mmCIF file of C-alpha atoms in Angstrom:
data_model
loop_
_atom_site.group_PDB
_atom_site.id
_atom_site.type_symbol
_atom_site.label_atom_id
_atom_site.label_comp_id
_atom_site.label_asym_id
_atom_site.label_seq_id
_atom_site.Cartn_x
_atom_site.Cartn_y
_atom_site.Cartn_z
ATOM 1 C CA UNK I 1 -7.743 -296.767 -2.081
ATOM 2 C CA UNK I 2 -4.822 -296.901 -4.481
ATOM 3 C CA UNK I 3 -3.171 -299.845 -2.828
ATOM 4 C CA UNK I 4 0.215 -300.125 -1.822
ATOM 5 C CA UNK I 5 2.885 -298.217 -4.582
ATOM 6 C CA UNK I 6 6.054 -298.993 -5.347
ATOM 7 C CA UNK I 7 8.799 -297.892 -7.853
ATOM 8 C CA UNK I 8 10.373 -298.141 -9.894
ATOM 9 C CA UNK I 9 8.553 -301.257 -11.399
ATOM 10 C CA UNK I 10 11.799 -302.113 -13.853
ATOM 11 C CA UNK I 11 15.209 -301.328 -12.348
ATOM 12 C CA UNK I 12 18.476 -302.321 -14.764
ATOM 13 C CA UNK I 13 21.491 -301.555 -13.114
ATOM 14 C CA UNK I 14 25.503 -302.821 -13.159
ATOM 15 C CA UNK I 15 27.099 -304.261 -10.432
ATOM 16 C CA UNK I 16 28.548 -302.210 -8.040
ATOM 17 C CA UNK I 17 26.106 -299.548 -8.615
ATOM 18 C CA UNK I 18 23.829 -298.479 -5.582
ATOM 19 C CA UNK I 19 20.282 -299.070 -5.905
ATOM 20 C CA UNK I 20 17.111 -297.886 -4.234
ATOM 21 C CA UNK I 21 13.523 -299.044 -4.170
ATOM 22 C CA UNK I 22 10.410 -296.806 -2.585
ATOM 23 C CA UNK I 23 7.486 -298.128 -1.357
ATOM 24 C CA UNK I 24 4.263 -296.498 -0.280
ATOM 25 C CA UNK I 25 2.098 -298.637 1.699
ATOM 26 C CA UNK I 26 -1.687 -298.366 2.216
ATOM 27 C CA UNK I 27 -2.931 -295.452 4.270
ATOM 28 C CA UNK I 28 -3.497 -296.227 8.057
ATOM 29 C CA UNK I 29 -1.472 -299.289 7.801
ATOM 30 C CA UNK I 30 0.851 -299.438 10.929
ATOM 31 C CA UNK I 31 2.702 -302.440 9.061
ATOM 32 C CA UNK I 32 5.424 -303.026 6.413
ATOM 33 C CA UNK I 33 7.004 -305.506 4.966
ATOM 34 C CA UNK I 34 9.360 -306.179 2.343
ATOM 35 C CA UNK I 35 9.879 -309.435 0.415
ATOM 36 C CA UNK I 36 12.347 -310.640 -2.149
ATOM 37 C CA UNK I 37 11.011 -313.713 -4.366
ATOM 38 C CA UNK I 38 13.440 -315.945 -6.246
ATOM 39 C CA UNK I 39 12.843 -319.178 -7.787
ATOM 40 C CA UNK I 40 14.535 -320.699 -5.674
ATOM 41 C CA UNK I 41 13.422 -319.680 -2.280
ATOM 42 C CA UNK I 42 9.658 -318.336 -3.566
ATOM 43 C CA UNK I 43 8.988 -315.199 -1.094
ATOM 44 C CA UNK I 44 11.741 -314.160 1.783
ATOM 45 C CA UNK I 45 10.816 -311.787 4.436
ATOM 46 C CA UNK I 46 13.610 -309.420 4.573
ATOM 47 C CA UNK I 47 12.651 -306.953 6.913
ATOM 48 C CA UNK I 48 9.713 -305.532 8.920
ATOM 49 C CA UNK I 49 8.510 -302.760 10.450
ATOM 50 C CA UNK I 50 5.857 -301.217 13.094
ATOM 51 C CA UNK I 51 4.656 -297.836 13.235
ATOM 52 C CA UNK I 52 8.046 -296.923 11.019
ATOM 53 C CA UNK I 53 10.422 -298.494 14.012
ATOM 54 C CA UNK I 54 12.201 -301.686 12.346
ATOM 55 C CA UNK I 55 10.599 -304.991 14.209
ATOM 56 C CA UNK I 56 12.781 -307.989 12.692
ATOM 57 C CA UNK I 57 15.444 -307.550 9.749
ATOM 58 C CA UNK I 58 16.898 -310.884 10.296
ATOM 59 C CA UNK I 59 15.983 -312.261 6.579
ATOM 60 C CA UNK I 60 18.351 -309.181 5.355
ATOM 61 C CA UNK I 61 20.598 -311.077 3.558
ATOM 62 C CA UNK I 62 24.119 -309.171 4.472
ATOM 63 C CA UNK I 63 25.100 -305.358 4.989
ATOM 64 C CA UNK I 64 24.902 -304.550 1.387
ATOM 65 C CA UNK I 65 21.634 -304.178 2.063
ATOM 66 C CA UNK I 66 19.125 -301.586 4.235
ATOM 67 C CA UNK I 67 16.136 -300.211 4.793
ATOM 68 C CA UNK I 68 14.554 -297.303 6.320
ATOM 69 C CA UNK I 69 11.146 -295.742 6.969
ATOM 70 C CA UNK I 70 11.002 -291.698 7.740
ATOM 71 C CA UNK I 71 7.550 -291.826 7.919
ATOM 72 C CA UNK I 72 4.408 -293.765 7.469
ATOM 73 C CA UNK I 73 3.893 -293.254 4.091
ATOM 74 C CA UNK I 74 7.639 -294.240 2.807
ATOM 75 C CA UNK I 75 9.682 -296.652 2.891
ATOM 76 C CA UNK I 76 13.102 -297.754 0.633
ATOM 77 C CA UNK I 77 15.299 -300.717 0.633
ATOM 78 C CA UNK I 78 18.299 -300.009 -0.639
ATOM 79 C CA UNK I 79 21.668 -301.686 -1.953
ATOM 80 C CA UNK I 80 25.063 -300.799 -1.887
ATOM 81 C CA UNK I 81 26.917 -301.780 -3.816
ATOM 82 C CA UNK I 82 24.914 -304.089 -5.844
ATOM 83 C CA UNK I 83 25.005 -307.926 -7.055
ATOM 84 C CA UNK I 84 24.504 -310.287 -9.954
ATOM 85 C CA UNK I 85 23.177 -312.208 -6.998
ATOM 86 C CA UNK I 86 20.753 -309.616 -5.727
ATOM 87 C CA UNK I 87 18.552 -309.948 -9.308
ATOM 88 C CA UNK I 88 14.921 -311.009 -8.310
ATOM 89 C CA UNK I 89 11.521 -308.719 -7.487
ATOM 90 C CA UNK I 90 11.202 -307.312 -4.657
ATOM 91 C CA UNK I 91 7.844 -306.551 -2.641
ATOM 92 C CA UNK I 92 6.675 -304.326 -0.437
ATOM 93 C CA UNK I 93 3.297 -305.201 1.817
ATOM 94 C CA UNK I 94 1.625 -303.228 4.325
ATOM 95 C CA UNK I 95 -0.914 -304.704 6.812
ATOM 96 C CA UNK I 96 -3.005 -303.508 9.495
ATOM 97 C CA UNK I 97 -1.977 -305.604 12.865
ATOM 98 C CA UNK I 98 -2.119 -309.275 13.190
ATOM 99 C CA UNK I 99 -3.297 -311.769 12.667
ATOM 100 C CA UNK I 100 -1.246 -310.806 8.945
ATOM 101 C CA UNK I 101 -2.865 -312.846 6.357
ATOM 102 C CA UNK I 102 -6.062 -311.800 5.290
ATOM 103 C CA UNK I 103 -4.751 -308.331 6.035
ATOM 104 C CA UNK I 104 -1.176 -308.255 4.353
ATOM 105 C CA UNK I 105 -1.772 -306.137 1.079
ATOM 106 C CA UNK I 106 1.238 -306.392 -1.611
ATOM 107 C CA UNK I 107 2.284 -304.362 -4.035
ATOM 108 C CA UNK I 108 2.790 -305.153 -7.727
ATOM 109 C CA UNK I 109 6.815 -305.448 -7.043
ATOM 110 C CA UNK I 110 9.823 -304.145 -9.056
ATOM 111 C CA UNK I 111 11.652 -306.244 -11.071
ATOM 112 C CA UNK I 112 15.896 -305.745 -10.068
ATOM 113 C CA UNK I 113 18.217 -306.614 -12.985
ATOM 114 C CA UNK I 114 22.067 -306.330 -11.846
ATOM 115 C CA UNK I 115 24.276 -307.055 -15.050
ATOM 116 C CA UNK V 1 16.826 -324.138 5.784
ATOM 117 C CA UNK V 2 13.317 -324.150 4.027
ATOM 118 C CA UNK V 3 10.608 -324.565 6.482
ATOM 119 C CA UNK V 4 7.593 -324.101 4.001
ATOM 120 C CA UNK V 5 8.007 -326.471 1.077
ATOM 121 C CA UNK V 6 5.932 -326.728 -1.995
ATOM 122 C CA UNK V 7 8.121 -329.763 -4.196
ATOM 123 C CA UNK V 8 5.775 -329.125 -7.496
ATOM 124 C CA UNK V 9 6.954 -326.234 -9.838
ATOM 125 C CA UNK V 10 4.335 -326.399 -12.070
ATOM 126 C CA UNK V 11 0.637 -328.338 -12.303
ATOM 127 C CA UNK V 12 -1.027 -328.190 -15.434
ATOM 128 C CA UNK V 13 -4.669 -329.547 -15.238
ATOM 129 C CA UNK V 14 -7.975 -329.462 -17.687
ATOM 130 C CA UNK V 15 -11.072 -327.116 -16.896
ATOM 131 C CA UNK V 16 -13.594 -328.200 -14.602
ATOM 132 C CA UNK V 17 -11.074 -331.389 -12.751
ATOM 133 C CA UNK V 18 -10.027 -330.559 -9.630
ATOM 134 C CA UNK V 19 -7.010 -328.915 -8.683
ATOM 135 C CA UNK V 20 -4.787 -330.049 -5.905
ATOM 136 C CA UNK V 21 -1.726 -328.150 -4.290
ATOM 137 C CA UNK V 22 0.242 -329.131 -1.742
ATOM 138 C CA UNK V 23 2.539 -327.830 0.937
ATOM 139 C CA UNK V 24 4.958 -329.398 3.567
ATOM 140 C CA UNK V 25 6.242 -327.580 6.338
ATOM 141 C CA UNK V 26 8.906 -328.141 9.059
ATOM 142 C CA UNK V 27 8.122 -325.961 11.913
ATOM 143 C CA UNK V 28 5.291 -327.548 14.644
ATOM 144 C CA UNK V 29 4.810 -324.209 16.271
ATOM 145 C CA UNK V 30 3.488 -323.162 13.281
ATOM 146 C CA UNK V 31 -0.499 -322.380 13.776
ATOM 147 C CA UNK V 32 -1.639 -320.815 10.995
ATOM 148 C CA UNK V 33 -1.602 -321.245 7.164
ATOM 149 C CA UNK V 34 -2.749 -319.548 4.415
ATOM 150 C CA UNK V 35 -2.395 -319.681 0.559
ATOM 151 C CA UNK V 36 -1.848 -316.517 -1.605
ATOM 152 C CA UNK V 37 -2.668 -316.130 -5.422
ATOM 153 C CA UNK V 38 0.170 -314.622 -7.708
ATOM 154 C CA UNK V 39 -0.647 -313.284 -11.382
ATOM 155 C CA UNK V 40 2.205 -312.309 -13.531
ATOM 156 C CA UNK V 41 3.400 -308.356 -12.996
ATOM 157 C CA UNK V 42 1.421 -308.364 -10.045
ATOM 158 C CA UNK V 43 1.689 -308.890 -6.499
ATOM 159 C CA UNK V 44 0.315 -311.616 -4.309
ATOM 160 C CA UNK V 45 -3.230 -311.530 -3.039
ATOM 161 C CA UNK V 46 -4.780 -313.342 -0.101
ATOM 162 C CA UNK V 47 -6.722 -316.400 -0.920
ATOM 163 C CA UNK V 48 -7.560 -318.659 1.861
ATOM 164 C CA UNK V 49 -6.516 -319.596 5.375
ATOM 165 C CA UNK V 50 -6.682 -321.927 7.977
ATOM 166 C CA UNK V 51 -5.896 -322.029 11.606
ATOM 167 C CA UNK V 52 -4.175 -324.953 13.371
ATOM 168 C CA UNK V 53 -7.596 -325.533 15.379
ATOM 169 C CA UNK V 54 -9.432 -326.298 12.508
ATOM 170 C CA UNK V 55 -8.435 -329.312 9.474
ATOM 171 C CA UNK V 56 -10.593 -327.564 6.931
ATOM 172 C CA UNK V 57 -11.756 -324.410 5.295
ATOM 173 C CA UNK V 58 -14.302 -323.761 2.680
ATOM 174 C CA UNK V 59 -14.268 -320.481 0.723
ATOM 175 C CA UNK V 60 -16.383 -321.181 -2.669
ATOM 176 C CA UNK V 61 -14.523 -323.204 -4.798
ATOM 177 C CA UNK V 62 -11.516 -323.137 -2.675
ATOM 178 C CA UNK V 63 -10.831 -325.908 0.423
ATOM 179 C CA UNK V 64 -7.849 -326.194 2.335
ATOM 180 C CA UNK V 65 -6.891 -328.788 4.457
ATOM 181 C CA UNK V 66 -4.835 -329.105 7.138
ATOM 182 C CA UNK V 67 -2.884 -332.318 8.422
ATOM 183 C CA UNK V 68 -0.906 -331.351 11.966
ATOM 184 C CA UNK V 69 0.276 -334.939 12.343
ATOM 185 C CA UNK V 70 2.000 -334.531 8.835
ATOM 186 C CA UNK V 71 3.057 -331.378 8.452
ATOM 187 C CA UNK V 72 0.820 -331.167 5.670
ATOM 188 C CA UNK V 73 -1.440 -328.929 4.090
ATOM 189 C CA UNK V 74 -3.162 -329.102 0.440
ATOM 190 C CA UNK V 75 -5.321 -326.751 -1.627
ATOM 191 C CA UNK V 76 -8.429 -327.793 -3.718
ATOM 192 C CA UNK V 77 -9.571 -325.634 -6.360
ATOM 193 C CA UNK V 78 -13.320 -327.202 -7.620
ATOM 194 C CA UNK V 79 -14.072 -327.014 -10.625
ATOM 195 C CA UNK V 80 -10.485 -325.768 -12.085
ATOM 196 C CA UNK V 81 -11.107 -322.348 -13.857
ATOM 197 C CA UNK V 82 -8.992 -321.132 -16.786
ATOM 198 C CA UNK V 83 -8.784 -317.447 -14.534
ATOM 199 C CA UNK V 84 -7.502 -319.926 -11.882
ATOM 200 C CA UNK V 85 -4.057 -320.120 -13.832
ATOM 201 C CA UNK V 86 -1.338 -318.135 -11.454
ATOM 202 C CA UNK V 87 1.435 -319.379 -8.865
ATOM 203 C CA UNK V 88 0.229 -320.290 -5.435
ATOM 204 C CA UNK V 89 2.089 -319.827 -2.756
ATOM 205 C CA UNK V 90 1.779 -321.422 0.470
ATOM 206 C CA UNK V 91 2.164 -319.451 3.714
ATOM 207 C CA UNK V 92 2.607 -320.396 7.812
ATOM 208 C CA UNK V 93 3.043 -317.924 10.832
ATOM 209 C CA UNK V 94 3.586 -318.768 14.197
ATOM 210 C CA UNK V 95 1.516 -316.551 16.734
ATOM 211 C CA UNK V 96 0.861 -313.892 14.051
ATOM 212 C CA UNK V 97 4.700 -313.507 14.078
ATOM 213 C CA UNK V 98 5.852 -312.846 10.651
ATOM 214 C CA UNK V 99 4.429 -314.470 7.921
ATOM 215 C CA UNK V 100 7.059 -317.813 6.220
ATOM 216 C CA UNK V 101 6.090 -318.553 2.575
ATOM 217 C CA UNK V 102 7.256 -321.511 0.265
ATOM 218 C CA UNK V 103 8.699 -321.446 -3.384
ATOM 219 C CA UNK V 104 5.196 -321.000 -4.976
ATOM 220 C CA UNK V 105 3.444 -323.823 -7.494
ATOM 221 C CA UNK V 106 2.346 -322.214 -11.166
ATOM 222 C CA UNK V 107 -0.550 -323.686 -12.066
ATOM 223 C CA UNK V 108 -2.126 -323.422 -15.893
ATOM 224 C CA UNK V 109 -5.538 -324.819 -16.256
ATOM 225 C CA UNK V 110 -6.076 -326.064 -19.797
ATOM 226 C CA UNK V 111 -9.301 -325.292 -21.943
#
């Protein structure tokens, strides 16, 4: 199995530009997730969803940002327009159901730089 | 408001001591707890768990323990390899909901 894919795995953009980030979880995994790690707060959940149907986006941090999933095997997270703020990697995980941990698979994360 | 806290950046220990890692968290509802292992350029990977029944799990050279009464959990790495230099981060869910992680501890284990 190739594991869960994401791109692109540098992104350098300006502020204000929009930016998008595609994920490709693990095949047969009902389950994604996407994460944003700082040093500050380590890991955030921003969003999750469920057989593609968005389950909890509470942790998205304001309208700026979204996220979809057309189909099993995609997902983006996008942001419009983008921050200085919004510099950190972002994850995507895919899981079979619960209980998550032993089952929550990440990918190797892209690395946002807003200038 | 932080409800998984891990207040040590960085450990740095020697080669075969033990290696200790701790975690605090907030919520009581939370009943289960696991600890991921981070390399650089890559994404986390599972490493252990717990569940609130239990106050300790074995895996190898890996223990955690669990204290409910203080919101407290630790990780013991025994003996400390140099290939166990990465962040750690600690993780708690509350009825398989989602999954609440803390800031992550990088750990270097010196030759």
């Amino acid at each position: 199995d190739a594991g869960v894919i994401q791109s692109p795995r540098h992104e350098v953009t300006e502020m204000g530009q929009e930016v998008t980030l595609r994920c490709k979880p693990i095949s047969g995994h009902d389950y994604l997730f996407w994460y944003r790690q700082t040093m500050m707060r380590g890991l955030e959940l921003l969003i999750y969803f469920n057989n593609n149907v968005p389950i909890d986006d509470s942790g998205m941090p304001e309208d700026r940002f979204s996220a979809k999933m057309p189909n099993a095997s995609f997902s983006t997270l996008k942001i419009q327009p983008s921050e200085p703020r919004d510099s950190a990697v972002y994850f995507c995980a895919s899981s079979r159901p619960p209980p998550w941990g032993d089952t929550q698979y990440f990918g190797p994360g892209t690395r946002l730089t807003v200038l | 408001d932080q409800q998984v806290k891990q207040n040590s950046p960085s450990l740095s220990v020697q080669e075969g001591r033990i290696s200790i890692l701790n975690c605090d968290y907030t919520n009581s509802m939370f009943d289960y707890f696991l600890w991921y292992k981070k390399y650089p350029a890559e994404g986390p990977t599972f490493l252990i768990s717990i569940s609130s029944i239990k106050d300790k799990n074995e895996d190898g050279r890996f223990t955690v323990f669990l204290n409910k009464s203080a919101k407290h959990l630790s990780l013991h790495i025994v003996p400390s390899q140099p290939g166990d230099s990465a962040v750690y981060f600690c993780a708690a869910s509350e009825g398989a909901q989602k999954l609440v992680f803390g800031q992550g501890t990088r750990l270097t284990i010196n030759p």
